Backbone as XML, in Angstrom:
<?xml version="1.0"?>
<chain id="A" units="angstrom">
  <residue number="1" name="MET">
    <atom name="N" x="273.561" y="-66.642" z="113.734"/>
    <atom name="CA" x="272.157" y="-66.978" z="113.615"/>
    <atom name="C" x="271.957" y="-67.684" z="112.283"/>
  </residue>
  <residue number="2" name="GLN">
    <atom name="N" x="271.195" y="-68.714" z="112.297"/>
    <atom name="CA" x="270.973" y="-69.480" z="111.089"/>
    <atom name="C" x="269.903" y="-68.820" z="110.237"/>
  </residue>
  <residue number="3" name="SER">
    <atom name="N" x="270.079" y="-68.954" z="108.928"/>
    <atom name="CA" x="269.127" y="-68.325" z="108.017"/>
    <atom name="C" x="267.733" y="-68.929" z="108.149"/>
  </residue>
  <residue number="4" name="GLY">
    <atom name="N" x="267.636" y="-70.199" z="108.517"/>
    <atom name="CA" x="266.326" y="-70.815" z="108.716"/>
    <atom name="C" x="265.557" y="-70.137" z="109.838"/>
  </residue>
  <residue number="5" name="SER">
    <atom name="N" x="266.258" y="-69.834" z="110.915"/>
    <atom name="CA" x="265.613" y="-69.134" z="112.036"/>
    <atom name="C" x="265.159" y="-67.746" z="111.621"/>
  </residue>
  <residue number="6" name="GLN">
    <atom name="N" x="265.993" y="-67.073" z="110.859"/>
    <atom name="CA" x="265.626" y="-65.744" z="110.395"/>
    <atom name="C" x="264.421" y="-65.811" z="109.465"/>
  </residue>
  <residue number="7" name="SER">
    <atom name="N" x="264.332" y="-66.847" z="108.662"/>
    <atom name="CA" x="263.190" y="-66.995" z="107.759"/>
    <atom name="C" x="261.888" y="-67.147" z="108.541"/>
  </residue>
  <residue number="8" name="VAL">
    <atom name="N" x="261.932" y="-67.913" z="109.606"/>
    <atom name="CA" x="260.743" y="-68.089" z="110.441"/>
    <atom name="C" x="260.356" y="-66.749" z="111.077"/>
  </residue>
  <residue number="9" name="GLU">
    <atom name="N" x="261.347" y="-66.028" z="111.598"/>
    <atom name="CA" x="261.071" y="-64.716" z="112.181"/>
    <atom name="C" x="260.504" y="-63.766" z="111.133"/>
  </residue>
  <residue number="10" name="ASP">
    <atom name="N" x="261.083" y="-63.783" z="109.924"/>
    <atom name="CA" x="260.587" y="-62.931" z="108.843"/>
    <atom name="C" x="259.127" y="-63.240" z="108.536"/>
  </residue>
  <residue number="11" name="GLY">
    <atom name="N" x="258.805" y="-64.527" z="108.423"/>
    <atom name="CA" x="257.438" y="-64.928" z="108.109"/>
    <atom name="C" x="256.453" y="-64.477" z="109.174"/>
  </residue>
  <residue number="12" name="ALA">
    <atom name="N" x="256.824" y="-64.664" z="110.436"/>
    <atom name="CA" x="255.939" y="-64.254" z="111.534"/>
    <atom name="C" x="255.775" y="-62.739" z="111.556"/>
  </residue>
  <residue number="13" name="THR">
    <atom name="N" x="256.852" y="-62.022" z="111.311"/>
    <atom name="CA" x="256.797" y="-60.561" z="111.350"/>
    <atom name="C" x="255.956" y="-60.007" z="110.214"/>
  </residue>
  <residue number="14" name="ILE">
    <atom name="N" x="256.163" y="-60.513" z="108.999"/>
    <atom name="CA" x="255.389" y="-60.002" z="107.862"/>
    <atom name="C" x="253.918" y="-60.362" z="108.012"/>
  </residue>
  <residue number="15" name="ALA">
    <atom name="N" x="253.633" y="-61.538" z="108.543"/>
    <atom name="CA" x="252.235" y="-61.932" z="108.769"/>
    <atom name="C" x="251.568" y="-60.980" z="109.760"/>
  </residue>
  <residue number="16" name="GLN">
    <atom name="N" x="252.274" y="-60.651" z="110.824"/>
    <atom name="CA" x="251.720" y="-59.737" z="111.831"/>
    <atom name="C" x="251.505" y="-58.348" z="111.237"/>
  </residue>
  <residue number="17" name="CYS">
    <atom name="N" x="252.471" y="-57.875" z="110.467"/>
    <atom name="CA" x="252.346" y="-56.545" z="109.856"/>
    <atom name="C" x="251.167" y="-56.489" z="108.894"/>
  </residue>
  <residue number="18" name="LEU">
    <atom name="N" x="251.018" y="-57.514" z="108.076"/>
    <atom name="CA" x="249.906" y="-57.549" z="107.127"/>
    <atom name="C" x="248.570" y="-57.658" z="107.848"/>
  </residue>
  <residue number="19" name="ALA">
    <atom name="N" x="248.542" y="-58.446" z="108.919"/>
    <atom name="CA" x="247.301" y="-58.574" z="109.696"/>
    <atom name="C" x="246.907" y="-57.228" z="110.305"/>
  </residue>
  <residue number="20" name="LEU">
    <atom name="N" x="247.889" y="-56.503" z="110.808"/>
    <atom name="CA" x="247.601" y="-55.195" z="111.400"/>
    <atom name="C" x="247.171" y="-54.172" z="110.353"/>
  </residue>
  <residue number="21" name="ALA">
    <atom name="N" x="247.537" y="-54.428" z="109.093"/>
    <atom name="CA" x="247.118" y="-53.540" z="108.000"/>
    <atom name="C" x="245.647" y="-53.742" z="107.662"/>
  </residue>
  <residue number="22" name="GLY">
    <atom name="N" x="245.038" y="-54.756" z="108.241"/>
    <atom name="CA" x="243.609" y="-54.953" z="108.078"/>
    <atom name="C" x="243.206" y="-55.720" z="106.838"/>
  </residue>
  <residue number="23" name="GLY">
    <atom name="N" x="244.147" y="-56.309" z="106.144"/>
    <atom name="CA" x="243.817" y="-57.097" z="104.963"/>
    <atom name="C" x="243.407" y="-56.257" z="103.759"/>
  </residue>
  <residue number="24" name="GLU">
    <atom name="N" x="243.592" y="-54.971" z="103.838"/>
    <atom name="CA" x="243.241" y="-54.085" z="102.724"/>
    <atom name="C" x="244.447" y="-53.885" z="101.817"/>
  </residue>
  <residue number="25" name="LYS">
    <atom name="N" x="244.182" y="-53.856" z="100.529"/>
    <atom name="CA" x="245.237" y="-53.684" z="99.529"/>
    <atom name="C" x="246.053" y="-52.409" z="99.787"/>
  </residue>
  <residue number="26" name="GLU">
    <atom name="N" x="245.369" y="-51.361" z="100.202"/>
    <atom name="CA" x="246.033" y="-50.074" z="100.429"/>
    <atom name="C" x="247.015" y="-50.129" z="101.597"/>
  </residue>
  <residue number="27" name="GLY">
    <atom name="N" x="246.835" y="-51.069" z="102.503"/>
    <atom name="CA" x="247.697" y="-51.166" z="103.675"/>
    <atom name="C" x="248.978" y="-51.955" z="103.458"/>
  </residue>
  <residue number="28" name="VAL">
    <atom name="N" x="249.098" y="-52.608" z="102.312"/>
    <atom name="CA" x="250.262" y="-53.465" z="102.070"/>
    <atom name="C" x="251.560" y="-52.665" z="102.063"/>
  </residue>
  <residue number="29" name="GLY">
    <atom name="N" x="251.572" y="-51.520" z="101.406"/>
    <atom name="CA" x="252.785" y="-50.693" z="101.358"/>
    <atom name="C" x="253.254" y="-50.284" z="102.740"/>
  </residue>
  <residue number="30" name="LEU">
    <atom name="N" x="252.311" y="-49.843" z="103.562"/>
    <atom name="CA" x="252.659" y="-49.460" z="104.931"/>
    <atom name="C" x="253.127" y="-50.667" z="105.731"/>
  </residue>
  <residue number="31" name="ALA">
    <atom name="N" x="252.453" y="-51.800" z="105.554"/>
    <atom name="CA" x="252.848" y="-53.024" z="106.267"/>
    <atom name="C" x="254.283" y="-53.405" z="105.922"/>
  </residue>
  <residue number="32" name="LEU">
    <atom name="N" x="254.659" y="-53.277" z="104.662"/>
    <atom name="CA" x="256.026" y="-53.618" z="104.246"/>
    <atom name="C" x="257.047" y="-52.644" z="104.827"/>
  </residue>
  <residue number="33" name="LYS">
    <atom name="N" x="256.690" y="-51.379" z="104.919"/>
    <atom name="CA" x="257.599" y="-50.395" z="105.524"/>
    <atom name="C" x="257.800" y="-50.689" z="107.004"/>
  </residue>
  <residue number="34" name="VAL">
    <atom name="N" x="256.713" y="-51.017" z="107.693"/>
    <atom name="CA" x="256.808" y="-51.355" z="109.118"/>
    <atom name="C" x="257.650" y="-52.614" z="109.300"/>
  </residue>
  <residue number="35" name="TYR">
    <atom name="N" x="257.410" y="-53.613" z="108.455"/>
    <atom name="CA" x="258.185" y="-54.865" z="108.492"/>
    <atom name="C" x="259.674" y="-54.565" z="108.360"/>
  </residue>
  <residue number="36" name="GLU">
    <atom name="N" x="260.031" y="-53.741" z="107.377"/>
    <atom name="CA" x="261.445" y="-53.425" z="107.172"/>
    <atom name="C" x="262.041" y="-52.710" z="108.377"/>
  </residue>
  <residue number="37" name="ARG">
    <atom name="N" x="261.296" y="-51.793" z="108.955"/>
    <atom name="CA" x="261.815" y="-51.066" z="110.124"/>
    <atom name="C" x="261.982" y="-51.980" z="111.324"/>
  </residue>
  <residue number="38" name="LEU">
    <atom name="N" x="261.101" y="-52.973" z="111.448"/>
    <atom name="CA" x="261.223" y="-53.926" z="112.553"/>
    <atom name="C" x="262.380" y="-54.890" z="112.350"/>
  </residue>
  <residue number="39" name="ARG">
    <atom name="N" x="262.543" y="-55.384" z="111.150"/>
    <atom name="CA" x="263.504" y="-56.456" z="110.887"/>
    <atom name="C" x="264.920" y="-55.965" z="110.597"/>
  </residue>
  <residue number="40" name="LYS">
    <atom name="N" x="265.055" y="-54.825" z="109.964"/>
    <atom name="CA" x="266.372" y="-54.383" z="109.503"/>
    <atom name="C" x="267.433" y="-54.346" z="110.607"/>
  </residue>
  <residue number="41" name="PRO">
    <atom name="N" x="267.172" y="-53.740" z="111.765"/>
    <atom name="CA" x="268.224" y="-53.705" z="112.798"/>
    <atom name="C" x="268.658" y="-55.103" z="113.244"/>
  </residue>
  <residue number="42" name="ARG">
    <atom name="N" x="267.696" y="-56.011" z="113.396"/>
    <atom name="CA" x="268.024" y="-57.368" z="113.843"/>
    <atom name="C" x="268.804" y="-58.124" z="112.777"/>
  </residue>
  <residue number="43" name="VAL">
    <atom name="N" x="268.416" y="-57.994" z="111.531"/>
    <atom name="CA" x="269.106" y="-58.682" z="110.437"/>
    <atom name="C" x="270.526" y="-58.137" z="110.282"/>
  </residue>
  <residue number="44" name="GLU">
    <atom name="N" x="270.676" y="-56.820" z="110.379"/>
    <atom name="CA" x="272.016" y="-56.236" z="110.287"/>
    <atom name="C" x="272.908" y="-56.714" z="111.431"/>
  </residue>
  <residue number="45" name="LEU">
    <atom name="N" x="272.354" y="-56.776" z="112.632"/>
    <atom name="CA" x="273.123" y="-57.258" z="113.777"/>
    <atom name="C" x="273.506" y="-58.723" z="113.588"/>
  </residue>
  <residue number="46" name="ALA">
    <atom name="N" x="272.578" y="-59.538" z="113.142"/>
    <atom name="CA" x="272.872" y="-60.954" z="112.905"/>
    <atom name="C" x="273.974" y="-61.102" z="111.851"/>
  </residue>
  <residue number="47" name="SER">
    <atom name="N" x="273.931" y="-60.263" z="110.851"/>
    <atom name="CA" x="274.955" y="-60.299" z="109.807"/>
    <atom name="C" x="276.331" y="-59.934" z="110.368"/>
  </residue>
  <residue number="48" name="ARG">
    <atom name="N" x="276.376" y="-58.877" z="111.181"/>
    <atom name="CA" x="277.661" y="-58.492" z="111.803"/>
    <atom name="C" x="278.189" y="-59.605" z="112.702"/>
  </residue>
  <residue number="49" name="LEU">
    <atom name="N" x="277.286" y="-60.201" z="113.491"/>
    <atom name="CA" x="277.712" y="-61.289" z="114.367"/>
    <atom name="C" x="278.199" y="-62.491" z="113.555"/>
  </residue>
  <residue number="50" name="GLY">
    <atom name="N" x="277.531" y="-62.768" z="112.450"/>
    <atom name="CA" x="277.949" y="-63.875" z="111.590"/>
    <atom name="C" x="279.354" y="-63.663" z="111.055"/>
  </residue>
  <residue number="51" name="ARG">
    <atom name="N" x="279.639" y="-62.440" z="110.623"/>
    <atom name="CA" x="280.998" y="-62.136" z="110.136"/>
    <atom name="C" x="282.020" y="-62.287" z="111.263"/>
  </residue>
  <residue number="52" name="LYS">
    <atom name="N" x="281.636" y="-61.852" z="112.455"/>
    <atom name="CA" x="282.550" y="-61.952" z="113.600"/>
    <atom name="C" x="282.831" y="-63.414" z="113.940"/>
  </residue>
  <residue number="53" name="VAL">
    <atom name="N" x="281.790" y="-64.224" z="113.935"/>
    <atom name="CA" x="281.964" y="-65.649" z="114.241"/>
    <atom name="C" x="282.825" y="-66.316" z="113.169"/>
  </residue>
  <residue number="54" name="ARG">
    <atom name="N" x="282.589" y="-65.973" z="111.910"/>
    <atom name="CA" x="283.421" y="-66.547" z="110.834"/>
    <atom name="C" x="284.884" y="-66.152" z="110.993"/>
  </residue>
  <residue number="55" name="SER">
    <atom name="N" x="285.108" y="-64.903" z="111.412"/>
    <atom name="CA" x="286.499" y="-64.459" z="111.566"/>
    <atom name="C" x="287.181" y="-65.150" z="112.746"/>
  </residue>
  <residue number="56" name="ASN">
    <atom name="N" x="286.396" y="-65.625" z="113.679"/>
    <atom name="CA" x="286.916" y="-66.386" z="114.817"/>
    <atom name="C" x="286.550" y="-67.852" z="114.616"/>
  </residue>
  <residue number="57" name="GLY">
    <atom name="N" x="286.983" y="-68.442" z="113.519"/>
    <atom name="CA" x="286.583" y="-69.787" z="113.139"/>
    <atom name="C" x="286.761" y="-70.830" z="114.218"/>
  </residue>
  <residue number="58" name="HIS">
    <atom name="N" x="287.638" y="-70.584" z="115.147"/>
    <atom name="CA" x="287.890" y="-71.557" z="116.212"/>
    <atom name="C" x="286.815" y="-71.519" z="117.296"/>
  </residue>
  <residue number="59" name="MET">
    <atom name="N" x="285.955" y="-70.484" z="117.264"/>
    <atom name="CA" x="284.938" y="-70.350" z="118.306"/>
    <atom name="C" x="283.910" y="-71.481" z="118.187"/>
  </residue>
  <residue number="60" name="SER">
    <atom name="N" x="283.548" y="-72.021" z="119.284"/>
    <atom name="CA" x="282.593" y="-73.122" z="119.279"/>
    <atom name="C" x="281.182" y="-72.622" z="118.971"/>
  </residue>
  <residue number="61" name="ILE">
    <atom name="N" x="280.343" y="-73.509" z="118.509"/>
    <atom name="CA" x="278.948" y="-73.183" z="118.238"/>
    <atom name="C" x="278.270" y="-72.702" z="119.519"/>
  </residue>
  <residue number="62" name="ILE">
    <atom name="N" x="278.554" y="-73.331" z="120.630"/>
    <atom name="CA" x="277.939" y="-72.953" z="121.904"/>
    <atom name="C" x="278.328" y="-71.527" z="122.281"/>
  </residue>
  <residue number="63" name="ALA">
    <atom name="N" x="279.602" y="-71.198" z="122.139"/>
    <atom name="CA" x="280.058" y="-69.852" z="122.483"/>
    <atom name="C" x="279.430" y="-68.817" z="121.561"/>
  </residue>
  <residue number="64" name="SER">
    <atom name="N" x="279.345" y="-69.110" z="120.258"/>
    <atom name="CA" x="278.766" y="-68.144" z="119.333"/>
    <atom name="C" x="277.275" y="-67.957" z="119.606"/>
  </residue>
  <residue number="65" name="ARG">
    <atom name="N" x="276.586" y="-69.024" z="120.002"/>
    <atom name="CA" x="275.157" y="-68.930" z="120.333"/>
    <atom name="C" x="274.959" y="-68.058" z="121.567"/>
  </residue>
  <residue number="66" name="GLU">
    <atom name="N" x="275.838" y="-68.210" z="122.546"/>
    <atom name="CA" x="275.747" y="-67.391" z="123.755"/>
    <atom name="C" x="275.949" y="-65.914" z="123.426"/>
  </residue>
  <residue number="67" name="ILE">
    <atom name="N" x="276.885" y="-65.619" z="122.531"/>
    <atom name="CA" x="277.106" y="-64.233" z="122.115"/>
    <atom name="C" x="275.853" y="-63.695" z="121.434"/>
  </residue>
  <residue number="68" name="ALA">
    <atom name="N" x="275.303" y="-64.462" z="120.526"/>
    <atom name="CA" x="274.101" y="-64.025" z="119.814"/>
    <atom name="C" x="272.939" y="-63.820" z="120.772"/>
  </residue>
  <residue number="69" name="ASP">
    <atom name="N" x="272.759" y="-64.719" z="121.724"/>
    <atom name="CA" x="271.660" y="-64.599" z="122.679"/>
    <atom name="C" x="271.766" y="-63.322" z="123.501"/>
  </residue>
  <residue number="70" name="ARG">
    <atom name="N" x="272.979" y="-62.923" z="123.805"/>
    <atom name="CA" x="273.165" y="-61.707" z="124.601"/>
    <atom name="C" x="272.975" y="-60.451" z="123.772"/>
  </residue>
  <residue number="71" name="ARG">
    <atom name="N" x="273.349" y="-60.500" z="122.499"/>
    <atom name="CA" x="273.361" y="-59.288" z="121.682"/>
    <atom name="C" x="272.112" y="-59.065" z="120.851"/>
  </residue>
  <residue number="72" name="ILE">
    <atom name="N" x="271.326" y="-60.091" z="120.615"/>
    <atom name="CA" x="270.128" y="-59.930" z="119.791"/>
    <atom name="C" x="268.908" y="-60.126" z="120.683"/>
  </residue>
  <residue number="73" name="PRO">
    <atom name="N" x="268.238" y="-59.044" z="121.021"/>
    <atom name="CA" x="267.060" y="-59.187" z="121.883"/>
    <atom name="C" x="265.932" y="-59.897" z="121.148"/>
  </residue>
  <residue number="74" name="ASN">
    <atom name="N" x="265.127" y="-60.626" z="121.897"/>
    <atom name="CA" x="263.969" y="-61.279" z="121.306"/>
    <atom name="C" x="262.907" y="-60.237" z="121.028"/>
  </residue>
  <residue number="75" name="ARG">
    <atom name="N" x="262.243" y="-60.404" z="119.914"/>
    <atom name="CA" x="261.134" y="-59.529" z="119.555"/>
    <atom name="C" x="259.836" y="-60.266" z="119.830"/>
  </residue>
  <residue number="76" name="THR">
    <atom name="N" x="258.933" y="-59.598" z="120.467"/>
    <atom name="CA" x="257.612" y="-60.182" z="120.691"/>
    <atom name="C" x="256.561" y="-59.186" z="120.219"/>
  </residue>
  <residue number="77" name="PHE">
    <atom name="N" x="255.424" y="-59.715" z="119.872"/>
    <atom name="CA" x="254.319" y="-58.870" z="119.431"/>
    <atom name="C" x="253.229" y="-58.931" z="120.479"/>
  </residue>
  <residue number="78" name="SER">
    <atom name="N" x="252.731" y="-57.779" z="120.825"/>
    <atom name="CA" x="251.591" y="-57.755" z="121.743"/>
    <atom name="C" x="250.331" y="-57.567" z="120.922"/>
  </residue>
  <residue number="79" name="LYS">
    <atom name="N" x="249.265" y="-58.122" z="121.419"/>
    <atom name="CA" x="247.987" y="-57.994" z="120.697"/>
    <atom name="C" x="247.220" y="-56.797" z="121.198"/>
  </residue>
</chain>
């Protein structure tokens, strides 16, 4: 997974968490904790997959993308 994609996901996730906190200063700490709990498993998985792909340097970009698509579920937010 590319870091640019993760940055976009991070931005969307933190924005959603802060919005759900109601824009109050007191809610920021909780919003950050929720953000970390949402993002940490996905980021750790992406990191493990990245190491695996690097160790298999001969693997094509297409094959590595297919592996990532199968192993990293998409996260969606419901309103």
